[in-house]
Amino acid sequence: LANAYSAITQYATANEYFENVLMLKPDYYQGLICYAISLCEQDRDDKAIEIYKKAVAIDENNNAKILLGNLYCSIGRYDEAIDMYKRVLQTDSNNASTFVLLANTYVLKDELKLAIKTYKKAIDIDKDNDETKLIYLEMVDEFINRKFAARGGV
């Protein structure tokens, strides 16, 4: 019911259902994730972070870490997003999608050199991902252009 109320933007009722379920079963992973997503839709980011952190504590497959990293990134808390993505990669070092998320975050921080290295790792893992290859080439081009401009265009 909580998801249904959330879907039709009846957030007060949805929140009440989520909270009741989690009061009965605080470690209900799916309930934590759904509640956090609902809170994000309500622009209640601080509360969503609190709930995601509870899910991260019991997460067995890194999904909560990725979702929390995405939230951090979306609200400009890039260092915390980077930390979450790196935590995923500690247990799943062949996760090309997480390397892309990490690289995207480096771009947002204007750390192109790290972004390029991280996109390259994603490409090494998933050689058929043309979208990542294109982004990688764009970042290399941007990096070269900045270096060239910094030297006075010479």
GROMACS .gro file of C-alpha atoms in nm:
model
  154
    1LEU     CA    1   0.000   0.000   0.000
    2ALA     CA    2   0.281   0.241   0.081
    3ASN     CA    3   0.417   0.219  -0.274
    4ALA     CA    4   0.069   0.274  -0.417
    5TYR     CA    5   0.018   0.588  -0.209
    6SER     CA    6   0.364   0.710  -0.301
    7ALA     CA    7   0.292   0.649  -0.671
    8ILE     CA    8  -0.013   0.875  -0.656
    9THR     CA    9   0.180   1.134  -0.450
   10GLN     CA   10  -0.017   1.073  -0.131
   11TYR     CA   11   0.310   1.098   0.056
   12ALA     CA   12   0.180   1.150   0.410
   13THR     CA   13  -0.016   0.826   0.391
   14ALA     CA   14   0.271   0.646   0.216
   15ASN     CA   15   0.517   0.763   0.482
   16GLU     CA   16   0.287   0.641   0.757
   17TYR     CA   17   0.267   0.295   0.598
   18PHE     CA   18   0.642   0.277   0.541
   19GLU     CA   19   0.713   0.383   0.899
   20ASN     CA   20   0.465   0.130   1.040
   21VAL     CA   21   0.616  -0.154   0.839
   22LEU     CA   22   0.968  -0.056   0.939
   23MET     CA   23   0.865  -0.027   1.303
   24LEU     CA   24   0.753  -0.390   1.287
   25LYS     CA   25   1.054  -0.505   1.087
   26PRO     CA   26   1.338  -0.248   1.096
   27ASP     CA   27   1.567  -0.458   0.875
   28TYR     CA   28   1.313  -0.503   0.594
   29TYR     CA   29   1.548  -0.418   0.307
   30GLN     CA   30   1.289  -0.365   0.034
   31GLY     CA   31   1.082  -0.145   0.266
   32LEU     CA   32   1.387   0.069   0.343
   33ILE     CA   33   1.469   0.111  -0.025
   34CYS     CA   34   1.111   0.196  -0.125
   35TYR     CA   35   1.077   0.442   0.163
   36ALA     CA   36   1.404   0.614   0.072
   37ILE     CA   37   1.297   0.643  -0.293
   38SER     CA   38   0.965   0.791  -0.183
   39LEU     CA   39   1.146   1.040   0.038
   40CYS     CA   40   1.365   1.144  -0.257
   41GLU     CA   41   1.050   1.209  -0.461
   42GLN     CA   42   0.939   1.438  -0.177
   43ASP     CA   43   1.273   1.624  -0.181
   44ARG     CA   44   1.340   1.501   0.174
   45ASP     CA   45   1.699   1.415   0.095
   46ASP     CA   46   1.836   1.417   0.451
   47LYS     CA   47   1.573   1.168   0.567
   48ALA     CA   48   1.629   0.957   0.252
   49ILE     CA   49   2.003   0.947   0.329
   50GLU     CA   50   1.927   0.828   0.682
   51ILE     CA   51   1.705   0.548   0.548
   52TYR     CA   52   1.949   0.451   0.271
   53LYS     CA   53   2.226   0.422   0.532
   54LYS     CA   54   2.014   0.166   0.718
   55ALA     CA   55   1.970  -0.027   0.394
   56VAL     CA   56   2.345  -0.006   0.322
   57ALA     CA   57   2.412  -0.169   0.658
   58ILE     CA   58   2.219  -0.481   0.553
   59ASP     CA   59   2.278  -0.467   0.177
   60GLU     CA   60   2.418  -0.787   0.032
   61ASN     CA   61   2.437  -0.686  -0.334
   62ASN     CA   62   2.546  -0.317  -0.329
   63ASN     CA   63   2.218  -0.175  -0.463
   64ALA     CA   64   2.167   0.050  -0.160
   65LYS     CA   65   2.522   0.183  -0.191
   66ILE     CA   66   2.464   0.269  -0.556
   67LEU     CA   67   2.130   0.437  -0.480
   68LEU     CA   68   2.284   0.634  -0.194
   69GLY     CA   69   2.576   0.732  -0.417
   70ASN     CA   70   2.332   0.850  -0.682
   71LEU     CA   71   2.144   1.059  -0.426
   72TYR     CA   72   2.466   1.213  -0.295
   73CYS     CA   73   2.568   1.294  -0.651
   74SER     CA   74   2.231   1.449  -0.736
   75ILE     CA   75   2.253   1.689  -0.440
   76GLY     CA   76   2.614   1.787  -0.504
   77ARG     CA   77   2.776   1.581  -0.229
   78TYR     CA   78   3.031   1.438  -0.470
   79ASP     CA   79   3.291   1.316  -0.222
   80GLU     CA   80   3.030   1.107  -0.044
   81ALA     CA   81   2.905   0.972  -0.378
   82ILE     CA   82   3.261   0.878  -0.472
   83ASP     CA   83   3.300   0.699  -0.140
   84MET     CA   84   2.983   0.495  -0.199
   85TYR     CA   85   3.085   0.397  -0.552
   86LYS     CA   86   3.432   0.298  -0.432
   87ARG     CA   87   3.275   0.082  -0.162
   88VAL     CA   88   3.078  -0.099  -0.432
   89LEU     CA   89   3.392  -0.152  -0.637
   90GLN     CA   90   3.574  -0.299  -0.336
   91THR     CA   91   3.339  -0.597  -0.349
   92ASP     CA   92   3.254  -0.592  -0.720
   93SER     CA   93   3.560  -0.475  -0.911
   94ASN     CA   94   3.412  -0.579  -1.247
   95ASN     CA   95   3.107  -0.356  -1.223
   96ALA     CA   96   3.144  -0.138  -1.532
   97SER     CA   97   2.827   0.057  -1.454
   98THR     CA   98   2.964   0.166  -1.119
   99PHE     CA   99   3.291   0.273  -1.281
  100VAL     CA  100   3.082   0.490  -1.516
  101LEU     CA  101   2.892   0.642  -1.220
  102LEU     CA  102   3.223   0.709  -1.047
  103ALA     CA  103   3.369   0.865  -1.361
  104ASN     CA  104   3.059   1.082  -1.409
  105THR     CA  105   3.102   1.208  -1.054
  106TYR     CA  106   3.465   1.295  -1.122
  107VAL     CA  107   3.346   1.495  -1.424
  108LEU     CA  108   3.102   1.685  -1.202
  109LYS     CA  109   3.393   1.763  -0.968
  110ASP     CA  110   3.591   1.878  -1.272
  111GLU     CA  111   3.853   1.610  -1.213
  112LEU     CA  112   3.893   1.511  -1.577
  113LYS     CA  113   4.213   1.313  -1.537
  114LEU     CA  114   4.050   1.081  -1.281
  115ALA     CA  115   3.734   1.066  -1.491
  116ILE     CA  116   3.931   0.955  -1.797
  117LYS     CA  117   4.114   0.682  -1.601
  118THR     CA  118   3.785   0.560  -1.455
  119TYR     CA  119   3.601   0.557  -1.789
  120LYS     CA  120   3.895   0.355  -1.925
  121LYS     CA  121   3.845   0.096  -1.650
  122ALA     CA  122   3.475   0.072  -1.743
  123ILE     CA  123   3.568   0.022  -2.109
  124ASP     CA  124   3.824  -0.245  -2.019
  125ILE     CA  125   3.547  -0.437  -1.842
  126ASP     CA  126   3.270  -0.375  -2.095
  127LYS     CA  127   3.440  -0.343  -2.432
  128ASP     CA  128   3.110  -0.336  -2.621
  129ASN     CA  129   2.970  -0.028  -2.451
  130ASP     CA  130   2.987   0.233  -2.726
  131GLU     CA  131   2.825   0.502  -2.511
  132THR     CA  132   3.105   0.480  -2.253
  133LYS     CA  133   3.364   0.484  -2.532
  134LEU     CA  134   3.210   0.804  -2.671
  135ILE     CA  135   3.207   0.973  -2.330
  136TYR     CA  136   3.567   0.863  -2.277
  137LEU     CA  137   3.675   1.018  -2.607
  138GLU     CA  138   3.488   1.340  -2.527
  139MET     CA  139   3.664   1.363  -2.190
  140VAL     CA  140   4.006   1.300  -2.348
  141ASP     CA  141   3.931   1.572  -2.603
  142GLU     CA  142   3.819   1.814  -2.328
  143PHE     CA  143   4.129   1.735  -2.123
  144ILE     CA  144   4.359   1.797  -2.421
  145ASN     CA  145   4.179   2.121  -2.509
  146ARG     CA  146   4.217   2.247  -2.151
  147LYS     CA  147   4.586   2.160  -2.146
  148PHE     CA  148   4.632   2.334  -2.481
  149ALA     CA  149   4.443   2.644  -2.364
  150ALA     CA  150   4.640   2.653  -2.039
  151ARG     CA  151   4.959   2.674  -2.241
  152GLY     CA  152   4.826   2.973  -2.426
  153GLY     CA  153   4.701   2.776  -2.726
  154VAL     CA  154   5.051   2.700  -2.841
   0.00000   0.00000   0.00000
